[in-house]
Amino acid sequence: MNRTRLDDRLADLDTDGYLLDASQEDANQLYLSGFTGPDPFLTLYADGEVHLLVSGLEYGRATSEAAADTVERHADYDYEYGGREERNDMYAAFLRDKGVDSVSMPPRGPVGTADALRERGIDVAVDADDRLQAVRAVKTDEEIDAIREAQEANEAAMRAAEELIAGADVAGESDEAETGVLLRDGEPLTSERVTEEIEVTLLRHGCALDETIVAGGAQAADPHDRGSGPLRANEAIIVDIFPRSKATKYNADMTRTFCVGEPSKTLREWYDLTERALNAALDAVEPGATGEEVHAAACEVYEEAGEPTFRTDPDTETGFIHSTGHGIGLDVHESPRLASGGEELEPGHVITVEPGLYDPDIGGVRIEDLVVVTEDGYENLTDYPIRFAAE
Amino acid sequence: MNRTRLDDRLADLDTDGYLLDASQEDANQLYLSGFTGPDPFLTLYADGEVHLLVSGLEYGRATSEAAADTVERHADYDYEYGGREERNDMYAAFLRDKGVDSVSMPPRGPVGTADALRERGIDVAVDADDRLQAVRAVKTDEEIDAIREAQEANEAAMRAAEELIAGADVAGESDEAETGVLLRDGEPLTSERVTEEIEVTLLRHGCALDETIVAGGAQAADPHDRGSGPLRANEAIIVDIFPRSKATKYNADMTRTFCVGEPSKTLREWYDLTERALNAALDAVEPGATGEEVHAAACEVYEEAGEPTFRTDPDTETGFIHSTGHGIGLDVHESPRLASGGEELEPGHVITVEPGLYDPDIGGVRIEDLVVVTEDGYENLTDYPIRFAAE
């Protein structure tokens, strides 16, 4: 964690401290506390110090693992497990003990805790800007290495997926399966089968699985569809993998689109267009450029080719119907956004660049690389070929 | 979802509706909306109807998947992506459109949304009892079947873990590894290796992985330690697996403790005592009994044998230092609690029963079964032998 940046970003808040009440599921909490607590616990940042309040069960691990200046346990405030009002009393006592009469909480902090502290005379303000997000957005070298490592696992998984797809047979008229369905060992190759291969490969590389997208045909036209059922020849198959390292908790993200057989002329055009949109967006990535400008670079390629985007038609349900990318770190989606209104890029931002085109009647195509913004441009953390025909 | 129970539990709230602002990560949201949205969305329960407000990107999936009476998208409120104040205006307009001027939110609902609605004249009350938890606690037959299925995957994973441990050699003086270390194919058998085997097995059975505990020796004495490094002969190895079905999102949970070689006399006594505590607690499970009474039944076995519990010494760091169990469903830990203050058991409650003993100088022993409370007692959903010597 970059404490200078933290202090800088929190400097204009006029509260005595910054309070988190969350488990490790919350990226702000994981970042500020450095502790993987499975149940919600308190982290207070005040006067340049990080203070943790955890249950007795977590105390041992927290003292050895957390990046905190002080760690206290519930018993230090004579709290016995179970009582709700007593718990809130303990929280207030913990804050006052640190000389804190007012705190900021991020917008997704729990209203129950906020209101309970207010009832006890602690002033609670919402940090609507979620300033920790901006702190987290700029990565240290160590964080970049963690993302790089997750990306290497990701590439191994993509390789496994591509090989499974590339090595498939295509069902003909004499086969039991519907003509055109991809077959492995005589059985239809399904999204679920490819997903399982991806997930097992990630596991073997120390990554936990979250959801994975393996979607072909019309399913690929819905960017959030995870895909299911048999894959087919001549259709575009989107494979989008976003693994998380079990050791570091940092994420990677990459998408490729594959085809077995002969894609339609339109799909082939879409693929080339999307590769051009990717390159145009990448060319725009440098410190000082805004996320909006990078997004614009991708949109322009599509718009010049006559494809709809949210800029030309905010209501469109086909064409380029999402943003160009997002920051990535402890969360898969975090700051900055490569979209309309997207903020200025800074060295150390790790972002995805992922243009795509979608239409249920045609299918979907998306190509996504992972890059880090450097002093004079960007470094591409992705080392995986861009090719439509699966090999 | 049991709407009668929902209406019953929410009846005494004096607000117009119940509001959730969360993603599928939140079990209340998943339960009430029936929708696996990866980003936060709104679910309002008012006048017996479930109303969803989602982004355009999620709209298609939400209309087909969600268990909602109405699904609307941001564009229906002329909201364009990005603007924070406009987003909050949209939320307020959505509520007023449903005739709602006041809402209850669960304690872990986001304070940013609560305060923004208050600023817009909507009254927001915190449902400090988190009533949806009580609704979720009683499972339908379909939910019980989903848990049963996850538990079957769990048993396959436990089998794989036990076989790996049972089939290990023990390093002697001529081996490179430290004497007493478990070996597979000449290499030390580590917690990480067993964990990987568990995780791959779960994947093959359609379960996603969360964290898993494989902890031996002193590590097993910290109930939240996940375990790392080589496992050893003659020590107690705790294996605690809590998988989640990828299809249904329901969890299962089971713990066994294994030993290769000769456990100490104390460990052997602890194992027998813990099996007795398990049986005593199970005997106490029936509708009308409280979670506190079930917990007491386990405590009594330990206390009679002279082992410390939180009842005899709230500050103890050795002995039986956690609760006897917890409800399980869409969350691994949910209502009811089998602990001091634990609520009355009802038919349909699915709970873990998991007594254990811990001391860093001796190790840790825990045995955990998963059961459902029935009209006249309980049904054990666990079908896995209880034995200390790994087979």
CSV table of N, CA, C and O in Angstrom, one decimal, chain B residues 119-226:
chain,number,residue,atom,x,y,z
B,119,GLU,N,-31.7,12.1,1.8
B,119,GLU,CA,-31.6,13.5,1.2
B,119,GLU,C,-32.7,13.8,0.3
B,119,GLU,O,-33.1,14.9,0.1
B,120,ARG,N,-33.3,12.7,-0.4
B,120,ARG,CA,-34.3,12.9,-1.3
B,120,ARG,C,-35.7,12.7,-0.7
B,120,ARG,O,-36.7,12.5,-1.5
B,121,GLY,N,-35.8,12.7,0.6
B,121,GLY,CA,-37.1,12.7,1.3
B,121,GLY,C,-37.6,11.3,1.5
B,121,GLY,O,-38.8,11.1,1.9
B,122,ILE,N,-36.9,10.2,1.2
B,122,ILE,CA,-37.3,8.9,1.5
B,122,ILE,C,-36.8,8.5,2.9
B,122,ILE,O,-35.7,8.7,3.2
B,123,ASP,N,-37.7,8.0,3.7
B,123,ASP,CA,-37.4,7.6,5.0
B,123,ASP,C,-36.7,6.2,5.0
B,123,ASP,O,-37.3,5.3,4.4
B,124,VAL,N,-35.5,6.1,5.5
B,124,VAL,CA,-34.8,4.8,5.5
B,124,VAL,C,-34.6,4.3,6.9
B,124,VAL,O,-33.9,5.0,7.7
B,125,ALA,N,-35.1,3.2,7.3
B,125,ALA,CA,-34.9,2.6,8.6
B,125,ALA,C,-34.0,1.4,8.4
B,125,ALA,O,-34.1,0.7,7.4
B,126,VAL,N,-33.2,1.1,9.4
B,126,VAL,CA,-32.3,-0.1,9.4
B,126,VAL,C,-33.1,-1.2,10.1
B,126,VAL,O,-33.6,-1.1,11.2
B,127,ASP,N,-33.2,-2.3,9.4
B,127,ASP,CA,-33.8,-3.5,10.0
B,127,ASP,C,-32.7,-4.3,10.7
B,127,ASP,O,-32.1,-5.2,10.2
B,128,ALA,N,-32.5,-3.8,12.0
B,128,ALA,CA,-31.4,-4.3,12.7
B,128,ALA,C,-31.4,-5.8,12.9
B,128,ALA,O,-30.4,-6.5,13.1
B,129,ASP,N,-32.6,-6.4,12.9
B,129,ASP,CA,-32.8,-7.8,13.1
B,129,ASP,C,-32.4,-8.6,11.8
B,129,ASP,O,-32.4,-9.8,11.8
B,130,ASP,N,-32.2,-7.9,10.7
B,130,ASP,CA,-31.9,-8.6,9.4
B,130,ASP,C,-32.9,-9.7,9.2
B,130,ASP,O,-32.6,-10.9,9.1
B,131,ARG,N,-34.2,-9.3,9.1
B,131,ARG,CA,-35.3,-10.3,9.0
B,131,ARG,C,-35.2,-11.3,7.9
B,131,ARG,O,-35.7,-12.4,8.0
B,132,LEU,N,-34.6,-10.9,6.8
B,132,LEU,CA,-34.5,-11.8,5.7
B,132,LEU,C,-33.6,-13.0,6.1
B,132,LEU,O,-33.8,-14.1,5.5
B,133,GLN,N,-32.7,-12.8,7.0
B,133,GLN,CA,-31.9,-14.0,7.5
B,133,GLN,C,-32.8,-15.0,8.1
B,133,GLN,O,-32.6,-16.2,7.9
B,134,ALA,N,-33.8,-14.6,8.9
B,134,ALA,CA,-34.7,-15.5,9.5
B,134,ALA,C,-35.6,-16.2,8.5
B,134,ALA,O,-35.9,-17.4,8.6
B,135,VAL,N,-35.9,-15.5,7.4
B,135,VAL,CA,-36.7,-16.1,6.4
B,135,VAL,C,-35.9,-17.2,5.7
B,135,VAL,O,-36.3,-18.3,5.5
B,136,ARG,N,-34.7,-16.8,5.3
B,136,ARG,CA,-33.8,-17.7,4.6
B,136,ARG,C,-33.4,-18.9,5.4
B,136,ARG,O,-33.1,-20.0,4.9
B,137,ALA,N,-33.4,-18.8,6.8
B,137,ALA,CA,-33.0,-19.9,7.6
B,137,ALA,C,-33.8,-21.1,7.4
B,137,ALA,O,-33.3,-22.3,7.5
B,138,VAL,N,-35.1,-21.0,7.2
B,138,VAL,CA,-36.0,-22.1,7.0
B,138,VAL,C,-36.0,-22.5,5.5
B,138,VAL,O,-36.5,-21.7,4.7
B,139,LYS,N,-35.5,-23.6,5.2
B,139,LYS,CA,-35.4,-24.0,3.8
B,139,LYS,C,-36.6,-24.8,3.3
B,139,LYS,O,-37.2,-25.6,4.0
B,140,THR,N,-36.9,-24.6,2.0
B,140,THR,CA,-37.9,-25.4,1.3
B,140,THR,C,-37.2,-26.7,0.9
B,140,THR,O,-36.0,-26.9,1.0
B,141,ASP,N,-38.1,-27.7,0.5
B,141,ASP,CA,-37.5,-29.0,0.1
B,141,ASP,C,-36.5,-28.8,-1.0
B,141,ASP,O,-35.5,-29.5,-1.1
B,142,GLU,N,-36.8,-27.9,-1.9
B,142,GLU,CA,-35.9,-27.7,-3.1
B,142,GLU,C,-34.5,-27.2,-2.6
B,142,GLU,O,-33.5,-27.6,-3.1
B,143,GLU,N,-34.6,-26.3,-1.6
B,143,GLU,CA,-33.3,-25.8,-1.1
B,143,GLU,C,-32.5,-26.9,-0.4
B,143,GLU,O,-31.3,-27.0,-0.5
B,144,ILE,N,-33.3,-27.7,0.4
B,144,ILE,CA,-32.6,-28.8,1.1
B,144,ILE,C,-32.0,-29.8,0.1
B,144,ILE,O,-30.8,-30.3,0.3
B,145,ASP,N,-32.7,-30.0,-1.0
B,145,ASP,CA,-32.1,-30.9,-2.1
B,145,ASP,C,-30.8,-30.3,-2.7
B,145,ASP,O,-29.8,-31.0,-3.0
B,146,ALA,N,-30.8,-29.0,-2.8
B,146,ALA,CA,-29.6,-28.3,-3.3
B,146,ALA,C,-28.4,-28.4,-2.4
B,146,ALA,O,-27.3,-28.7,-2.8
B,147,ILE,N,-28.7,-28.4,-1.1
B,147,ILE,CA,-27.6,-28.5,-0.1
B,147,ILE,C,-27.2,-30.0,-0.1
B,147,ILE,O,-26.0,-30.3,0.0
B,148,ARG,N,-28.1,-30.9,-0.2
B,148,ARG,CA,-27.8,-32.3,-0.2
B,148,ARG,C,-26.8,-32.6,-1.4
B,148,ARG,O,-25.9,-33.3,-1.2
B,149,GLU,N,-27.1,-32.0,-2.5
B,149,GLU,CA,-26.3,-32.2,-3.7
B,149,GLU,C,-24.9,-31.7,-3.5
B,149,GLU,O,-23.9,-32.3,-3.8
B,150,ALA,N,-24.8,-30.5,-2.9
B,150,ALA,CA,-23.4,-29.9,-2.6
B,150,ALA,C,-22.7,-30.8,-1.6
B,150,ALA,O,-21.5,-31.0,-1.7
B,151,GLN,N,-23.5,-31.4,-0.7
B,151,GLN,CA,-22.8,-32.3,0.3
B,151,GLN,C,-22.3,-33.5,-0.3
B,151,GLN,O,-21.3,-34.1,0.1
B,152,GLU,N,-23.0,-34.0,-1.3
B,152,GLU,CA,-22.5,-35.2,-2.1
B,152,GLU,C,-21.1,-34.9,-2.7
B,152,GLU,O,-20.2,-35.7,-2.7
B,153,ALA,N,-21.0,-33.7,-3.3
B,153,ALA,CA,-19.7,-33.3,-3.9
B,153,ALA,C,-18.7,-33.2,-2.8
B,153,ALA,O,-17.5,-33.6,-2.9
B,154,ASN,N,-19.1,-32.7,-1.6
B,154,ASN,CA,-18.2,-32.6,-0.5
B,154,ASN,C,-17.6,-33.9,0.0
B,154,ASN,O,-16.5,-34.0,0.3
B,155,GLU,N,-18.5,-34.9,0.0
B,155,GLU,CA,-18.1,-36.2,0.4
B,155,GLU,C,-17.1,-36.8,-0.6
B,155,GLU,O,-16.1,-37.5,-0.2
B,156,ALA,N,-17.3,-36.6,-1.9
B,156,ALA,CA,-16.3,-37.0,-2.9
B,156,ALA,C,-14.9,-36.4,-2.6
B,156,ALA,O,-13.9,-37.0,-2.7
B,157,ALA,N,-15.0,-35.1,-2.3
B,157,ALA,CA,-13.7,-34.3,-2.1
B,157,ALA,C,-13.0,-34.8,-0.8
B,157,ALA,O,-11.8,-35.0,-0.7
B,158,MET,N,-13.8,-35.1,0.3
B,158,MET,CA,-13.3,-35.6,1.5
B,158,MET,C,-12.6,-37.0,1.3
B,158,MET,O,-11.5,-37.3,1.8
B,159,ARG,N,-13.3,-37.8,0.5
B,159,ARG,CA,-12.8,-39.1,0.1
B,159,ARG,C,-11.4,-39.0,-0.5
B,159,ARG,O,-10.4,-39.7,-0.2
B,160,ALA,N,-11.3,-38.0,-1.5
B,160,ALA,CA,-10.0,-37.8,-2.2
B,160,ALA,C,-9.0,-37.4,-1.3
B,160,ALA,O,-7.8,-37.8,-1.3
B,161,ALA,N,-9.3,-36.5,-0.3
B,161,ALA,CA,-8.3,-36.0,0.6
B,161,ALA,C,-7.9,-37.1,1.6
B,161,ALA,O,-6.7,-37.3,1.8
B,162,GLU,N,-8.9,-37.9,2.1
B,162,GLU,CA,-8.5,-39.0,3.0
B,162,GLU,C,-7.6,-40.0,2.3
B,162,GLU,O,-6.6,-40.5,2.9
B,163,GLU,N,-7.9,-40.3,1.1
B,163,GLU,CA,-7.1,-41.3,0.4
B,163,GLU,C,-5.7,-40.8,0.2
B,163,GLU,O,-4.7,-41.6,0.3
B,164,LEU,N,-5.6,-39.5,-0.1
B,164,LEU,CA,-4.2,-39.0,-0.3
B,164,LEU,C,-3.4,-39.0,1.0
B,164,LEU,O,-2.2,-39.4,1.0
B,165,ILE,N,-4.1,-38.7,2.1
B,165,ILE,CA,-3.4,-38.8,3.4
B,165,ILE,C,-3.1,-40.2,3.8
B,165,ILE,O,-2.0,-40.5,4.3
B,166,ALA,N,-4.1,-41.1,3.6
B,166,ALA,CA,-4.0,-42.5,4.1
B,166,ALA,C,-2.9,-43.2,3.3
B,166,ALA,O,-2.2,-44.1,3.9
B,167,GLY,N,-2.7,-42.8,2.0
B,167,GLY,CA,-1.8,-43.5,1.2
B,167,GLY,C,-0.3,-43.0,1.3
B,167,GLY,O,0.5,-43.4,0.5
B,168,ALA,N,-0.1,-42.1,2.2
B,168,ALA,CA,1.2,-41.4,2.3
B,168,ALA,C,2.2,-42.4,3.0
B,168,ALA,O,1.8,-43.1,3.9
B,169,ASP,N,3.4,-42.3,2.7
B,169,ASP,CA,4.5,-42.9,3.4
B,169,ASP,C,5.0,-41.9,4.5
B,169,ASP,O,4.7,-40.7,4.4
B,170,VAL,N,5.7,-42.5,5.4
B,170,VAL,CA,6.3,-41.6,6.5
B,170,VAL,C,7.8,-41.5,6.3
B,170,VAL,O,8.5,-42.6,6.3
B,171,ALA,N,8.3,-40.3,6.3
B,171,ALA,CA,9.8,-40.2,6.1
B,171,ALA,C,10.6,-40.8,7.3
B,171,ALA,O,10.2,-40.5,8.4
B,172,GLY,N,11.5,-41.6,6.9
B,172,GLY,CA,12.4,-42.2,8.0
B,172,GLY,C,13.8,-41.5,7.9
B,172,GLY,O,14.0,-40.5,7.2
B,173,GLU,N,14.7,-42.1,8.6
B,173,GLU,CA,16.0,-41.4,8.7
B,173,GLU,C,16.8,-41.4,7.4
B,173,GLU,O,17.6,-40.5,7.2
B,174,SER,N,16.5,-42.4,6.5
B,174,SER,CA,17.2,-42.4,5.3
B,174,SER,C,16.6,-41.4,4.2
B,174,SER,O,17.2,-41.2,3.2
B,175,ASP,N,15.5,-40.9,4.5
B,175,ASP,CA,14.8,-40.0,3.5
B,175,ASP,C,15.4,-38.6,3.6
B,175,ASP,O,15.9,-38.1,4.7
B,176,GLU,N,15.2,-37.9,2.5
B,176,GLU,CA,15.7,-36.5,2.5
B,176,GLU,C,14.9,-35.6,3.4
B,176,GLU,O,15.4,-34.7,4.1
B,177,ALA,N,13.6,-35.8,3.4
B,177,ALA,CA,12.6,-35.0,4.2
B,177,ALA,C,12.8,-35.3,5.7
B,177,ALA,O,13.4,-36.3,6.1
B,178,GLU,N,12.4,-34.3,6.5
B,178,GLU,CA,12.5,-34.5,7.9
B,178,GLU,C,11.7,-35.7,8.4
B,178,GLU,O,10.7,-36.0,7.9
B,179,THR,N,12.3,-36.4,9.3
B,179,THR,CA,11.7,-37.7,9.8
B,179,THR,C,10.3,-37.4,10.3
B,179,THR,O,10.0,-36.4,11.0
B,180,GLY,N,9.3,-38.2,9.9
B,180,GLY,CA,7.9,-38.0,10.3
B,180,GLY,C,7.0,-37.3,9.4
B,180,GLY,O,5.8,-37.3,9.5
B,181,VAL,N,7.7,-36.7,8.4
B,181,VAL,CA,6.9,-35.9,7.4
B,181,VAL,C,6.2,-37.0,6.5
B,181,VAL,O,6.8,-38.0,6.1
B,182,LEU,N,4.9,-36.7,6.1
B,182,LEU,CA,4.2,-37.6,5.2
B,182,LEU,C,4.7,-37.4,3.7
B,182,LEU,O,5.0,-36.2,3.3
B,183,LEU,N,4.9,-38.5,3.0
B,183,LEU,CA,5.4,-38.4,1.7
B,183,LEU,C,4.5,-39.0,0.7
B,183,LEU,O,3.8,-40.0,1.0
B,184,ARG,N,4.4,-38.4,-0.5
B,184,ARG,CA,3.7,-39.0,-1.7
B,184,ARG,C,4.7,-39.0,-2.8
B,184,ARG,O,5.2,-37.9,-3.1
B,185,ASP,N,4.9,-40.1,-3.4
B,185,ASP,CA,5.9,-40.2,-4.5
B,185,ASP,C,7.2,-39.6,-4.1
B,185,ASP,O,7.9,-38.9,-4.9
B,186,GLY,N,7.6,-39.8,-2.8
B,186,GLY,CA,8.9,-39.3,-2.4
B,186,GLY,C,8.9,-37.8,-2.0
B,186,GLY,O,9.9,-37.4,-1.4
B,187,GLU,N,7.9,-37.1,-2.3
B,187,GLU,CA,7.8,-35.7,-2.0
B,187,GLU,C,6.9,-35.4,-0.8
B,187,GLU,O,6.0,-36.1,-0.6
B,188,PRO,N,7.3,-34.4,0.1
B,188,PRO,CA,6.4,-34.1,1.2
B,188,PRO,C,5.0,-33.9,0.8
B,188,PRO,O,4.8,-33.1,-0.2
B,189,LEU,N,4.1,-34.5,1.5
B,189,LEU,CA,2.6,-34.2,1.3
B,189,LEU,C,2.3,-32.9,2.1
B,189,LEU,O,2.3,-32.9,3.3
B,190,THR,N,1.9,-31.9,1.3
B,190,THR,CA,1.6,-30.6,2.0
B,190,THR,C,0.1,-30.3,2.1
B,190,THR,O,-0.7,-30.9,1.4
B,191,SER,N,-0.2,-29.4,3.0
B,191,SER,CA,-1.6,-28.9,3.0
B,191,SER,C,-2.1,-28.5,1.7
B,191,SER,O,-3.2,-28.7,1.2
B,192,GLU,N,-1.2,-27.7,1.0
B,192,GLU,CA,-1.5,-27.2,-0.3
B,192,GLU,C,-1.9,-28.3,-1.3
B,192,GLU,O,-2.8,-28.1,-2.1
B,193,ARG,N,-1.1,-29.4,-1.3
B,193,ARG,CA,-1.4,-30.5,-2.2
B,193,ARG,C,-2.7,-31.1,-2.0
B,193,ARG,O,-3.5,-31.4,-2.9
B,194,VAL,N,-3.0,-31.3,-0.7
B,194,VAL,CA,-4.3,-31.9,-0.4
B,194,VAL,C,-5.5,-31.0,-0.7
B,194,VAL,O,-6.5,-31.4,-1.3
B,195,THR,N,-5.2,-29.7,-0.5
B,195,THR,CA,-6.3,-28.7,-0.8
B,195,THR,C,-6.5,-28.7,-2.3
B,195,THR,O,-7.7,-28.6,-2.7
B,196,GLU,N,-5.5,-28.8,-3.1
B,196,GLU,CA,-5.6,-28.8,-4.6
B,196,GLU,C,-6.5,-30.0,-5.0
B,196,GLU,O,-7.4,-29.9,-5.8
B,197,GLU,N,-6.2,-31.1,-4.4
B,197,GLU,CA,-7.0,-32.3,-4.7
B,197,GLU,C,-8.4,-32.2,-4.4
B,197,GLU,O,-9.3,-32.6,-5.1
B,198,ILE,N,-8.7,-31.6,-3.2
B,198,ILE,CA,-10.1,-31.3,-2.8
B,198,ILE,C,-10.8,-30.4,-3.8
B,198,ILE,O,-11.9,-30.6,-4.3
B,199,GLU,N,-10.0,-29.3,-4.2
B,199,GLU,CA,-10.6,-28.3,-5.0
B,199,GLU,C,-10.9,-28.8,-6.4
B,199,GLU,O,-12.0,-28.6,-7.0
B,200,VAL,N,-10.0,-29.6,-7.0
B,200,VAL,CA,-10.2,-30.2,-8.3
B,200,VAL,C,-11.4,-31.2,-8.3
B,200,VAL,O,-12.3,-31.2,-9.1
B,201,THR,N,-11.5,-32.0,-7.2
B,201,THR,CA,-12.6,-32.9,-7.1
B,201,THR,C,-13.9,-32.2,-7.0
B,201,THR,O,-14.9,-32.5,-7.6
B,202,LEU,N,-14.0,-31.1,-6.2
B,202,LEU,CA,-15.2,-30.3,-6.1
B,202,LEU,C,-15.6,-29.8,-7.5
B,202,LEU,O,-16.8,-29.8,-7.9
B,203,LEU,N,-14.6,-29.2,-8.2
B,203,LEU,CA,-14.9,-28.7,-9.6
B,203,LEU,C,-15.5,-29.7,-10.5
B,203,LEU,O,-16.5,-29.5,-11.2
B,204,ARG,N,-14.9,-30.9,-10.4
B,204,ARG,CA,-15.5,-32.0,-11.3
B,204,ARG,C,-16.9,-32.4,-10.9
B,204,ARG,O,-17.6,-33.0,-11.6
B,205,HIS,N,-17.3,-32.0,-9.7
B,205,HIS,CA,-18.6,-32.3,-9.2
B,205,HIS,C,-19.5,-31.0,-9.2
B,205,HIS,O,-20.5,-30.9,-8.5
B,206,GLY,N,-19.1,-30.0,-10.0
B,206,GLY,CA,-20.0,-28.9,-10.2
B,206,GLY,C,-20.0,-27.9,-9.0
B,206,GLY,O,-20.9,-27.1,-8.9
B,207,CYS,N,-19.0,-28.0,-8.2
B,207,CYS,CA,-19.0,-27.0,-7.1
B,207,CYS,C,-17.8,-26.0,-7.2
B,207,CYS,O,-16.7,-26.4,-7.7
B,208,ALA,N,-18.1,-24.8,-6.9
B,208,ALA,CA,-17.1,-23.8,-6.9
B,208,ALA,C,-16.3,-23.9,-5.6
B,208,ALA,O,-16.8,-24.4,-4.6
B,209,LEU,N,-15.1,-23.4,-5.6
B,209,LEU,CA,-14.4,-23.5,-4.3
B,209,LEU,C,-14.3,-22.2,-3.7
B,209,LEU,O,-14.1,-21.2,-4.3
B,210,ASP,N,-14.4,-22.3,-2.4
B,210,ASP,CA,-14.1,-21.2,-1.5
B,210,ASP,C,-12.8,-21.7,-0.8
B,210,ASP,O,-12.1,-22.5,-1.4
B,211,GLU,N,-12.5,-21.1,0.3
B,211,GLU,CA,-11.3,-21.6,1.0
B,211,GLU,C,-11.6,-23.0,1.6
B,211,GLU,O,-12.8,-23.3,1.9
B,212,THR,N,-10.6,-23.7,1.8
B,212,THR,CA,-10.6,-25.0,2.4
B,212,THR,C,-9.6,-25.1,3.5
B,212,THR,O,-8.6,-24.4,3.4
B,213,ILE,N,-9.9,-25.8,4.5
B,213,ILE,CA,-8.9,-26.0,5.6
B,213,ILE,C,-8.3,-27.4,5.6
B,213,ILE,O,-9.0,-28.4,5.7
B,214,VAL,N,-7.0,-27.5,5.5
B,214,VAL,CA,-6.2,-28.7,5.7
B,214,VAL,C,-5.1,-28.3,6.6
B,214,VAL,O,-4.1,-27.8,6.1
B,215,ALA,N,-5.3,-28.5,7.9
B,215,ALA,CA,-4.3,-28.0,8.8
B,215,ALA,C,-3.9,-29.1,9.8
B,215,ALA,O,-4.7,-29.8,10.4
B,216,GLY,N,-2.6,-29.3,10.0
B,216,GLY,CA,-2.1,-30.3,10.9
B,216,GLY,C,-1.3,-29.7,12.0
B,216,GLY,O,-0.9,-28.6,12.0
B,217,GLY,N,-1.1,-30.5,13.1
B,217,GLY,CA,-0.3,-30.1,14.2
B,217,GLY,C,-0.8,-28.8,14.9
B,217,GLY,O,-2.0,-28.6,15.1
B,218,ALA,N,0.1,-27.9,15.2
B,218,ALA,CA,-0.2,-26.7,15.8
B,218,ALA,C,-1.1,-25.8,15.0
B,218,ALA,O,-2.0,-25.1,15.5
B,219,GLN,N,-1.0,-25.9,13.7
B,219,GLN,CA,-1.9,-25.1,12.8
B,219,GLN,C,-3.3,-25.4,13.0
B,219,GLN,O,-4.2,-24.6,12.9
B,220,ALA,N,-3.6,-26.7,13.3
B,220,ALA,CA,-5.0,-27.2,13.5
B,220,ALA,C,-5.6,-26.6,14.8
B,220,ALA,O,-6.8,-26.6,15.0
B,221,ALA,N,-4.7,-26.1,15.6
B,221,ALA,CA,-5.2,-25.5,16.9
B,221,ALA,C,-5.8,-24.1,16.7
B,221,ALA,O,-6.4,-23.6,17.6
B,222,ASP,N,-5.6,-23.5,15.5
B,222,ASP,CA,-6.2,-22.2,15.2
B,222,ASP,C,-7.4,-22.5,14.3
B,222,ASP,O,-7.1,-22.8,13.1
B,223,PRO,N,-8.6,-22.5,14.7
B,223,PRO,CA,-9.7,-22.9,13.9
B,223,PRO,C,-9.9,-22.2,12.6
B,223,PRO,O,-10.5,-22.7,11.7
B,224,HIS,N,-9.3,-21.0,12.4
B,224,HIS,CA,-9.4,-20.3,11.1
B,224,HIS,C,-8.1,-20.4,10.3
B,224,HIS,O,-8.0,-19.8,9.3
B,225,ASP,N,-7.1,-21.2,10.8
B,225,ASP,CA,-5.9,-21.3,10.0
B,225,ASP,C,-6.2,-22.3,8.8
B,225,ASP,O,-6.8,-23.4,9.0
B,226,ARG,N,-5.9,-21.9,7.6
B,226,ARG,CA,-6.2,-22.8,6.4
B,226,ARG,C,-5.1,-23.9,6.3
B,226,ARG,O,-5.4,-24.8,5.5
